[in-house]
PDB file of C-alpha atoms and ligand atoms in Angstrom:
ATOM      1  CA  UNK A 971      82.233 129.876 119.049  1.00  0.00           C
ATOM      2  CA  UNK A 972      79.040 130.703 117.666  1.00  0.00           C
ATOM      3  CA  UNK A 973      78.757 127.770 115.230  1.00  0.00           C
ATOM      4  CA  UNK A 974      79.627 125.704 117.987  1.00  0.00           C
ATOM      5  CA  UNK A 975      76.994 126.381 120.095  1.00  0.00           C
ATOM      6  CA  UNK A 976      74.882 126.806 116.459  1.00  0.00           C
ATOM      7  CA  UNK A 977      76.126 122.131 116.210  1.00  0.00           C
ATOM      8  CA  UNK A 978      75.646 121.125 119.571  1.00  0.00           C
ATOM      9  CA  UNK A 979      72.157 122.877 120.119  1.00  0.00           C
ATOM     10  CA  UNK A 980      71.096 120.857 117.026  1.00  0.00           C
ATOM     11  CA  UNK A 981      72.889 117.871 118.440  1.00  0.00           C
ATOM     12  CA  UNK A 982      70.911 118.216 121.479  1.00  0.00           C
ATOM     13  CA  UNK A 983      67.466 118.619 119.513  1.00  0.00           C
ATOM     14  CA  UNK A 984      68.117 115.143 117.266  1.00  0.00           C
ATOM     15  CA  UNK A 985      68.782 113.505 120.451  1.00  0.00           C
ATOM     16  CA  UNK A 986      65.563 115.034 122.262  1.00  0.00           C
ATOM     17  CA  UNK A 987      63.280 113.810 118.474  1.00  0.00           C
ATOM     18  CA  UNK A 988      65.125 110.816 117.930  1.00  0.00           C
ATOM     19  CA  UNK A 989      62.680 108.523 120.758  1.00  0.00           C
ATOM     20  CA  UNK A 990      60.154 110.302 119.508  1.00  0.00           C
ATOM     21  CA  UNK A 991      60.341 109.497 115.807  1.00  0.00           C
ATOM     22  CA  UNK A 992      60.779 105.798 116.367  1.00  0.00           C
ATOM     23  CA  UNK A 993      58.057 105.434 119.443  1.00  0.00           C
ATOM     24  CA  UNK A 994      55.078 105.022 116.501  1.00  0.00           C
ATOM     25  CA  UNK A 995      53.861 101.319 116.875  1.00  0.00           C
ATOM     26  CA  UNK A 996      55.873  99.076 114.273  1.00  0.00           C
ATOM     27  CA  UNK A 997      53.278  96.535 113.988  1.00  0.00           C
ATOM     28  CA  UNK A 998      50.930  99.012 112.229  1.00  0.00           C
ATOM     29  CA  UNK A 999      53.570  99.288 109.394  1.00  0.00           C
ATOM     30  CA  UNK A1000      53.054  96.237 107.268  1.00  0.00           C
ATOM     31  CA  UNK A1001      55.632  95.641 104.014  1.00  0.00           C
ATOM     32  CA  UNK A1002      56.223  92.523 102.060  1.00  0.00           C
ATOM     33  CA  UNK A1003      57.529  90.350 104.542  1.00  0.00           C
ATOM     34  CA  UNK A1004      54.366  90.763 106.406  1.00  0.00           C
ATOM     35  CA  UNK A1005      53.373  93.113 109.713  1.00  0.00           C
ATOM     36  CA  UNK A1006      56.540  92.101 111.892  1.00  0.00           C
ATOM     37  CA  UNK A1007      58.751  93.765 114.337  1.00  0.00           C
ATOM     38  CA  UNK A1008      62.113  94.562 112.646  1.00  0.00           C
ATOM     39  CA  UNK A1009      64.318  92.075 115.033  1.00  0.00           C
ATOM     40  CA  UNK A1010      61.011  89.384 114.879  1.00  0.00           C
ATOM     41  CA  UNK A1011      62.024  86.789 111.818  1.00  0.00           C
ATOM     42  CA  UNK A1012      59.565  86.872 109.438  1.00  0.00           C
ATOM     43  CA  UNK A1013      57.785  83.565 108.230  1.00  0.00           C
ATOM     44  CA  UNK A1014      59.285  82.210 105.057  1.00  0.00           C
ATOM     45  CA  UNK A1015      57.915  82.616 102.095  1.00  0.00           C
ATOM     46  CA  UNK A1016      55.332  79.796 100.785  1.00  0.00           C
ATOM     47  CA  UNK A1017      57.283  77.640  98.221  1.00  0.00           C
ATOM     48  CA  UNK A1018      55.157  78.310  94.949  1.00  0.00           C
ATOM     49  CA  UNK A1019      55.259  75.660  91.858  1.00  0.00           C
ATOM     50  CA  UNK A1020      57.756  76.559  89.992  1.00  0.00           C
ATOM     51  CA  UNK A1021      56.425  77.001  86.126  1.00  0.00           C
ATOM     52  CA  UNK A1022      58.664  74.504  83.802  1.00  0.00           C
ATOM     53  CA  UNK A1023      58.330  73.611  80.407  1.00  0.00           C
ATOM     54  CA  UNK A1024      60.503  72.631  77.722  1.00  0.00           C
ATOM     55  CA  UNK A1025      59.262  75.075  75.193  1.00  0.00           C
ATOM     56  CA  UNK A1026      60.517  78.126  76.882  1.00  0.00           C
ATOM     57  CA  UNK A1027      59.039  80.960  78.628  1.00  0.00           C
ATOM     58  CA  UNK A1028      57.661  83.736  76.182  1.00  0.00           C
ATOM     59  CA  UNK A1029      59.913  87.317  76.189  1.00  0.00           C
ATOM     60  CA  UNK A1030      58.287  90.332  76.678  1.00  0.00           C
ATOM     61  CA  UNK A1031      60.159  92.862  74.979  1.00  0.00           C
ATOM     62  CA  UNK A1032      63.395  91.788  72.263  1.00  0.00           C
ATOM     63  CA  UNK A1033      66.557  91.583  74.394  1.00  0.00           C
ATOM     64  CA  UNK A1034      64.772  90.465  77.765  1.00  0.00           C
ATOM     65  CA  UNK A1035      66.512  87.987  79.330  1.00  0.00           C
ATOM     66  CA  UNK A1036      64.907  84.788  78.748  1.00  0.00           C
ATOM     67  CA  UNK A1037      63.354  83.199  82.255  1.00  0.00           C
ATOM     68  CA  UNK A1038      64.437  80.155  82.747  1.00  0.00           C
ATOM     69  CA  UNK A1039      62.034  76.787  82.228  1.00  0.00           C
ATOM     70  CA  UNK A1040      63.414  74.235  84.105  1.00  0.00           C
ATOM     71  CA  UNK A1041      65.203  73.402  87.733  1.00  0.00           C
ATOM     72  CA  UNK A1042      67.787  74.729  89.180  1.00  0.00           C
ATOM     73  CA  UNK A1043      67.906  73.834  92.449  1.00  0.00           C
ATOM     74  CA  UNK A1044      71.132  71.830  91.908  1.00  0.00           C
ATOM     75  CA  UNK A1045      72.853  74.121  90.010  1.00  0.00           C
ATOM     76  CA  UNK A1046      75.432  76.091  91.995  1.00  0.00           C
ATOM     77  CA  UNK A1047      77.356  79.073  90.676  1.00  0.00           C
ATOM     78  CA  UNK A1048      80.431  79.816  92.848  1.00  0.00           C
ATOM     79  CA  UNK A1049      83.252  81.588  92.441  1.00  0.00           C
ATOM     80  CA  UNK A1050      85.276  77.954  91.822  1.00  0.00           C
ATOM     81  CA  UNK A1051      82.532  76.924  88.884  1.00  0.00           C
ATOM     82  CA  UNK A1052      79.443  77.703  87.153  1.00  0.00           C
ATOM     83  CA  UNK A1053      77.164  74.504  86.437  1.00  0.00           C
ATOM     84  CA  UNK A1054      75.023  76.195  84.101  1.00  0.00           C
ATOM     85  CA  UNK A1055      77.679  76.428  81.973  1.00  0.00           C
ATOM     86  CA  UNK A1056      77.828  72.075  82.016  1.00  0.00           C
ATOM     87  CA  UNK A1057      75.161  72.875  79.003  1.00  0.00           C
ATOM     88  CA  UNK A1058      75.064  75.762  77.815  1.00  0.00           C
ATOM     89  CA  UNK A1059      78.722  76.659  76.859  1.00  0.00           C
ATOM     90  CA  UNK A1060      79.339  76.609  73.146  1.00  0.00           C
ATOM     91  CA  UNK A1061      81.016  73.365  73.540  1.00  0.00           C
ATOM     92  CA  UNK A1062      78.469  71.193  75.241  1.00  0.00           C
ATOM     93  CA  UNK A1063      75.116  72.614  74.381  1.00  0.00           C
ATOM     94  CA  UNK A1064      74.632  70.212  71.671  1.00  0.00           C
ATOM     95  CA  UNK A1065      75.268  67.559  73.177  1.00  0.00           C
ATOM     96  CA  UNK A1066      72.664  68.709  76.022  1.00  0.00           C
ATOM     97  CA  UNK A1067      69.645  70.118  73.309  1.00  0.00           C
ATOM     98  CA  UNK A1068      70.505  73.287  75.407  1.00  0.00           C
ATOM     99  CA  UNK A1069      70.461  76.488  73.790  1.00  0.00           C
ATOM    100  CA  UNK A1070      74.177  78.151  73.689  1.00  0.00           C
ATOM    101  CA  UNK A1071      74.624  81.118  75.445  1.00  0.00           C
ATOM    102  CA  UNK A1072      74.112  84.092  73.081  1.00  0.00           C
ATOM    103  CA  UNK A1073      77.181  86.226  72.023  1.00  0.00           C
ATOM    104  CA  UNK A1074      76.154  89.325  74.003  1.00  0.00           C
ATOM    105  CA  UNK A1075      77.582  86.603  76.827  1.00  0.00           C
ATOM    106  CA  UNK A1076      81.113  87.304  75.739  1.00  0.00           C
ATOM    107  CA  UNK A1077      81.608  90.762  75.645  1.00  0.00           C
ATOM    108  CA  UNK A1078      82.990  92.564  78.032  1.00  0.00           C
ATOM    109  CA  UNK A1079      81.980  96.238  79.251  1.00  0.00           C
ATOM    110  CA  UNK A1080      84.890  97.796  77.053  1.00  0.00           C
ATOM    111  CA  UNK A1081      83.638  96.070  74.372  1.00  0.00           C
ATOM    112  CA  UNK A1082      85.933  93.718  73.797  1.00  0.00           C
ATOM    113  CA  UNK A1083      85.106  90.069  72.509  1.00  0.00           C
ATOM    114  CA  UNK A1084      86.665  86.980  74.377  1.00  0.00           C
ATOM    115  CA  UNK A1085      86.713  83.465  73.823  1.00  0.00           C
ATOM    116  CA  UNK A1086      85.071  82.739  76.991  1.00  0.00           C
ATOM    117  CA  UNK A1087      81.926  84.021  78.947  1.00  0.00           C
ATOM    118  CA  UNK A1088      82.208  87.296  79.924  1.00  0.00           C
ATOM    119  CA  UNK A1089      82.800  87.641  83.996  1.00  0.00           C
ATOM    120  CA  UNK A1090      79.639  90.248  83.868  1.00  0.00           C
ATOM    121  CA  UNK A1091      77.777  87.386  82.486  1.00  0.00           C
ATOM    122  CA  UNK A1092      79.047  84.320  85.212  1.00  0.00           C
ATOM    123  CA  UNK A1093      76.276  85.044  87.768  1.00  0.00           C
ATOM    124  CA  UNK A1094      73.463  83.636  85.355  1.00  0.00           C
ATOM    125  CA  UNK A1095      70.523  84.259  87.573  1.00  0.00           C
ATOM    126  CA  UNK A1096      71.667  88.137  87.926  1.00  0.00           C
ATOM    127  CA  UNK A1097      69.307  88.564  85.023  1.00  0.00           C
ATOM    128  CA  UNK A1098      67.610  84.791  84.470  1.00  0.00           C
ATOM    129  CA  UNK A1099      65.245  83.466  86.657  1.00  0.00           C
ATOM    130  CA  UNK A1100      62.468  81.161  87.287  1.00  0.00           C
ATOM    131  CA  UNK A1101      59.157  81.865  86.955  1.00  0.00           C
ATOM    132  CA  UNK A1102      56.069  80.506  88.912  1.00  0.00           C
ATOM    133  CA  UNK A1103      52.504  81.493  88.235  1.00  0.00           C
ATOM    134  CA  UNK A1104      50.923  83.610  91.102  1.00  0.00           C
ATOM    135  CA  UNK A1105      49.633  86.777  91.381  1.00  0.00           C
ATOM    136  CA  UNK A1106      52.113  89.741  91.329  1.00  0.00           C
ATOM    137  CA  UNK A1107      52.763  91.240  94.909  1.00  0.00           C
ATOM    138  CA  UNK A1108      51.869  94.550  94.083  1.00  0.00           C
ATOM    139  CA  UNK A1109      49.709  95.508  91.329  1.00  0.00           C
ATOM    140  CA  UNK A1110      51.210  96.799  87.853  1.00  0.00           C
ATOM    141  CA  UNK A1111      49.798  98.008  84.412  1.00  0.00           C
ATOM    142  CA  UNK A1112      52.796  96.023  82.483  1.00  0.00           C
ATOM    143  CA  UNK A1113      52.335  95.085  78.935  1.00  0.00           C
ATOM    144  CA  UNK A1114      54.426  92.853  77.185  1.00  0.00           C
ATOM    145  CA  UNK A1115      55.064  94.145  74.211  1.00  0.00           C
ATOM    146  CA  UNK A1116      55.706  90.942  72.329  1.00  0.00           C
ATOM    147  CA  UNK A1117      52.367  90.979  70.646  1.00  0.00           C
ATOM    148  CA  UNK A1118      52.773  94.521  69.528  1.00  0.00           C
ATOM    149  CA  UNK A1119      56.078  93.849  68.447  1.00  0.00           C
ATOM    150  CA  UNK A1120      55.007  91.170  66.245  1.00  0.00           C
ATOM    151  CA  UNK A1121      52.184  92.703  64.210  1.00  0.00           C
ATOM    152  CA  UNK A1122      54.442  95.980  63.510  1.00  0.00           C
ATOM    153  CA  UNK A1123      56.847  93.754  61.886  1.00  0.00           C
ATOM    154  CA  UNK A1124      54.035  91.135  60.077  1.00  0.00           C
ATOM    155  CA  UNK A1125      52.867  94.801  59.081  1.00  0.00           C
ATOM    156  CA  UNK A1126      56.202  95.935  57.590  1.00  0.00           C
ATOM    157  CA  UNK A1127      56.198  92.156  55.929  1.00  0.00           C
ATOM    158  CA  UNK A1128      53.383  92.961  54.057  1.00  0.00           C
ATOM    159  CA  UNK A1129      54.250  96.165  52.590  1.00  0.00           C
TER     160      UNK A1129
HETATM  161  C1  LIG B 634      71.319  69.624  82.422  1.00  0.00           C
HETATM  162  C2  LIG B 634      71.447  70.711  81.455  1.00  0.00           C
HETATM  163  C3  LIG B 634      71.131  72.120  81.882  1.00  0.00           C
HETATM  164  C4  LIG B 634      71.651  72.826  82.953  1.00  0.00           C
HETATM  165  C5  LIG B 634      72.665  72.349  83.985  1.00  0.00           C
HETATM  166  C6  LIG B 634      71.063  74.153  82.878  1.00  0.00           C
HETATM  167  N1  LIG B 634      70.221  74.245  81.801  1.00  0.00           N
HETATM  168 FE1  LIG B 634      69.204  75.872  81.195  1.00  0.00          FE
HETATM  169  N2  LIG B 634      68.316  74.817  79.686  1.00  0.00           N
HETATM  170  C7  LIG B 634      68.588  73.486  79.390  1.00  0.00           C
HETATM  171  C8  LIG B 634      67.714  73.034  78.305  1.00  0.00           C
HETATM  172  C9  LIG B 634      67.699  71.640  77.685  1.00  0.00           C
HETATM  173  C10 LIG B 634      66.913  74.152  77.950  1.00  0.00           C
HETATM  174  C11 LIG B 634      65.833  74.211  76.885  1.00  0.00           C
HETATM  175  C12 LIG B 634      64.457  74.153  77.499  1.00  0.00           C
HETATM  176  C13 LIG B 634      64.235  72.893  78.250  1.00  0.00           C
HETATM  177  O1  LIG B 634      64.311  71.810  77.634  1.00  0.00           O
HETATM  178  O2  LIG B 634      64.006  72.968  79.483  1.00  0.00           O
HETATM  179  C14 LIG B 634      67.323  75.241  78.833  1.00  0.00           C
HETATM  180  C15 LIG B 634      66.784  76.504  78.816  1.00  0.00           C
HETATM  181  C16 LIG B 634      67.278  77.600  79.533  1.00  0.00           C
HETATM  182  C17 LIG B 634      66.880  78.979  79.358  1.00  0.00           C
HETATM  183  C18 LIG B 634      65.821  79.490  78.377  1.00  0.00           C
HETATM  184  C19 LIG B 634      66.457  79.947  77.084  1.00  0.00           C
HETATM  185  C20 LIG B 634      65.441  80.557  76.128  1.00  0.00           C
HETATM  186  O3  LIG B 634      65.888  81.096  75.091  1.00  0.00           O
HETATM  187  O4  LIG B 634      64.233  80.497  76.378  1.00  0.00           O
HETATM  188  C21 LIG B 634      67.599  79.720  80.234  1.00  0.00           C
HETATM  189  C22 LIG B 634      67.535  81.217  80.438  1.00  0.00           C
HETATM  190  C23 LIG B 634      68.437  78.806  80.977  1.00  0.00           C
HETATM  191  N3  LIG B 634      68.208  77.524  80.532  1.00  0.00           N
HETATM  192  C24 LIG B 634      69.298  79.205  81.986  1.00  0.00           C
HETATM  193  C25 LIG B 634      69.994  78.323  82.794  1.00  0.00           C
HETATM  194  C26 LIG B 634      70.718  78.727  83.991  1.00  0.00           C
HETATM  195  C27 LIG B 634      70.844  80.142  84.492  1.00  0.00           C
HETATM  196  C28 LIG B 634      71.251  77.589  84.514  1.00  0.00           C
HETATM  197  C29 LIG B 634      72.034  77.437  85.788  1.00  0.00           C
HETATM  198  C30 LIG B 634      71.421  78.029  86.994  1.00  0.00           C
HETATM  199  C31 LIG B 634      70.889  76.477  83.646  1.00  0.00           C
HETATM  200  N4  LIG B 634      70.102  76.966  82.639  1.00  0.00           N
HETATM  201  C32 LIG B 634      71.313  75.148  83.804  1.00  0.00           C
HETATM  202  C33 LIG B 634      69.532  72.688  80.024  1.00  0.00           C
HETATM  203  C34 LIG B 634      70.237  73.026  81.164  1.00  0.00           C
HETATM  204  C1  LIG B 635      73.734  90.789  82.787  1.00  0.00           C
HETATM  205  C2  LIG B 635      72.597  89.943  82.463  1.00  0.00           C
HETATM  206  C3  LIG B 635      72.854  88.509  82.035  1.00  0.00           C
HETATM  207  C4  LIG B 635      73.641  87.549  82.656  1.00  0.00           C
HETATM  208  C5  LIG B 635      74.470  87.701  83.915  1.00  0.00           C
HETATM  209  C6  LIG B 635      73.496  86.346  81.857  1.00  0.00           C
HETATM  210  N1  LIG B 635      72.634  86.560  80.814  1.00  0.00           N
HETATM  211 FE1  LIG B 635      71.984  85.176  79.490  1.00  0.00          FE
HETATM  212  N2  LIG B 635      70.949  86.630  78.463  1.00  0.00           N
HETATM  213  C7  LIG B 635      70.820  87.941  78.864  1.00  0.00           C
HETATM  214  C8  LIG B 635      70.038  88.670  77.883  1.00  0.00           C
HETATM  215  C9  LIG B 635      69.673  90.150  77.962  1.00  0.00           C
HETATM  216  C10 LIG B 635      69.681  87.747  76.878  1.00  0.00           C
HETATM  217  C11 LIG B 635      68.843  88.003  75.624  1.00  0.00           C
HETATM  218  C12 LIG B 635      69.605  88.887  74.650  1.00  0.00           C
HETATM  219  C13 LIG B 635      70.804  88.187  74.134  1.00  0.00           C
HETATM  220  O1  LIG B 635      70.646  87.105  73.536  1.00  0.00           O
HETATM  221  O2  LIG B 635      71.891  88.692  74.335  1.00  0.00           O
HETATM  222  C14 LIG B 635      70.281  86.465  77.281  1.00  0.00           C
HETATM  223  C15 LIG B 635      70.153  85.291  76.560  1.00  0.00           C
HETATM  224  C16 LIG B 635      70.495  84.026  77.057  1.00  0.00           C
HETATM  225  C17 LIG B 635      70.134  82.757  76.457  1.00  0.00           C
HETATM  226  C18 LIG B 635      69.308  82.570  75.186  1.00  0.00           C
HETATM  227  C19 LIG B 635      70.203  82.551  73.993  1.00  0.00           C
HETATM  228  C20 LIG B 635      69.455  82.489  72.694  1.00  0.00           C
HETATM  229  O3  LIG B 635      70.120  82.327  71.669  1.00  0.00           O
HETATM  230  O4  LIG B 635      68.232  82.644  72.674  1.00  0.00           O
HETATM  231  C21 LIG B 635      70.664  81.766  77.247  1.00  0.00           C
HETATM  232  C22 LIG B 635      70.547  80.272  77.037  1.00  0.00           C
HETATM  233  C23 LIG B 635      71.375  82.411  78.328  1.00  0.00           C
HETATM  234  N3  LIG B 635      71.264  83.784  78.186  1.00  0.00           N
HETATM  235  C24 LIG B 635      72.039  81.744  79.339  1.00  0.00           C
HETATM  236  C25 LIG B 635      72.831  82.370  80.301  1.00  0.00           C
HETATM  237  C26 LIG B 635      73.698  81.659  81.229  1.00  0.00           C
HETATM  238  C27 LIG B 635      73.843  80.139  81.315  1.00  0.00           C
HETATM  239  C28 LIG B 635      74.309  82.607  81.989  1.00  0.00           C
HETATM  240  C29 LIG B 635      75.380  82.404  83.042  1.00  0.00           C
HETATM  241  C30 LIG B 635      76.582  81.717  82.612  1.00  0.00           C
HETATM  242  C31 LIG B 635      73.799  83.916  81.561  1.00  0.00           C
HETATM  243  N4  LIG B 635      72.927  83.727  80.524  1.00  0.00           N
HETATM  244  C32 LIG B 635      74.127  85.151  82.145  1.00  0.00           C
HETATM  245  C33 LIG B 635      71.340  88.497  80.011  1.00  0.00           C
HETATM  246  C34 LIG B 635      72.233  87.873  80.885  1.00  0.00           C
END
């Protein structure tokens, strides 16, 4: 009986605070997608030029993986096909000047090695993207590595 009344006198309080924690102004609180009411849309994001090249983007650390250079706005990935794949499966990327996707991409998370990609690799922008050159949205000290990288191992050359 006691716990009872213990719940429902808690119950009671929430109910009493809840008003009161959401009655601060929202439009003070300003995030990413700018200082809007929750239910107000927001305004869509500027399209920003979108950085292509056909040398490739530098890595920043080994293993990252590698941003992609070029379009993709016609590529669809769906659960019926993958048009990335069009060139750069082991079959075709030849034939396309594409690199092949690298054998990490047909592992699975058991370990085991299949003939085909991997299903934790099929959603190709999961971990590649395209890059465009603007100014970070919130400040960061990040340093590639890269550079550092390669003067330990011109270093280790030289011994
Ligand atoms: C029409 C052929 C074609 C299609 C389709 C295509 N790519 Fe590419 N991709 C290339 C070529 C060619 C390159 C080499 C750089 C260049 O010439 O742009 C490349 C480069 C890349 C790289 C950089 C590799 C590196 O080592 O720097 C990534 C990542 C990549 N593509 C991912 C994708 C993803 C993800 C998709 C699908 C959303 C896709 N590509 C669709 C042809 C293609
Ligand atoms: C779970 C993350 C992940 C997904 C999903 C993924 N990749 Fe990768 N990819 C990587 C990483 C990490 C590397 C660099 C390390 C390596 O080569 O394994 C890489 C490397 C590559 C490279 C460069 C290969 C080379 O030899 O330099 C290409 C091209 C590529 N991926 C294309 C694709 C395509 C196309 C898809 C979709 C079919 C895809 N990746 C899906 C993480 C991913």
């Amino acid at each position: 009986m006691k716990k009872i009344l213990l719940v429902s006198t808690f119950g009671a309080f929430m109910l009493l605070q809840t008003p009161l924690a959401f009655s601060g102004d929202a439009a003070d609180v300003s995030s990413l997608r700018g200082k809007n009411a929750l239910d107000a849309e927001a305004k869509p994001i500027e399209k920003k030029k979108q950085i292509k090249t056909a040398a490739g983007i530098d890595r920043n650390w080994e293993l990252q993986p590698p941003s992609i250079p070029h379009d993709i706005s016609k590529e669809r990935i769906t659960l019926k096909g993958n048009t990335c794949m069009k060139c750069h499966s082991e079959a075709n990327h030849k034939k396309e000047k594409a690199p092949a996707i690298s054998k990490s991409h047909y592992v699975t998370r058991d370990m085991k090695v299949l003939d085909k990609l991997s299903s934790r690799r099929y959603f190709c922008v999961q971990c590649h993207t395209p890059q465009a050159d603007v100014e970070p949205l919130v400040d960061n000290a990040f340093e590639s590595n890269t550079l550092k990288l390669d003067n330990l191992l011109m270093k280790k050359a030289a011994q």
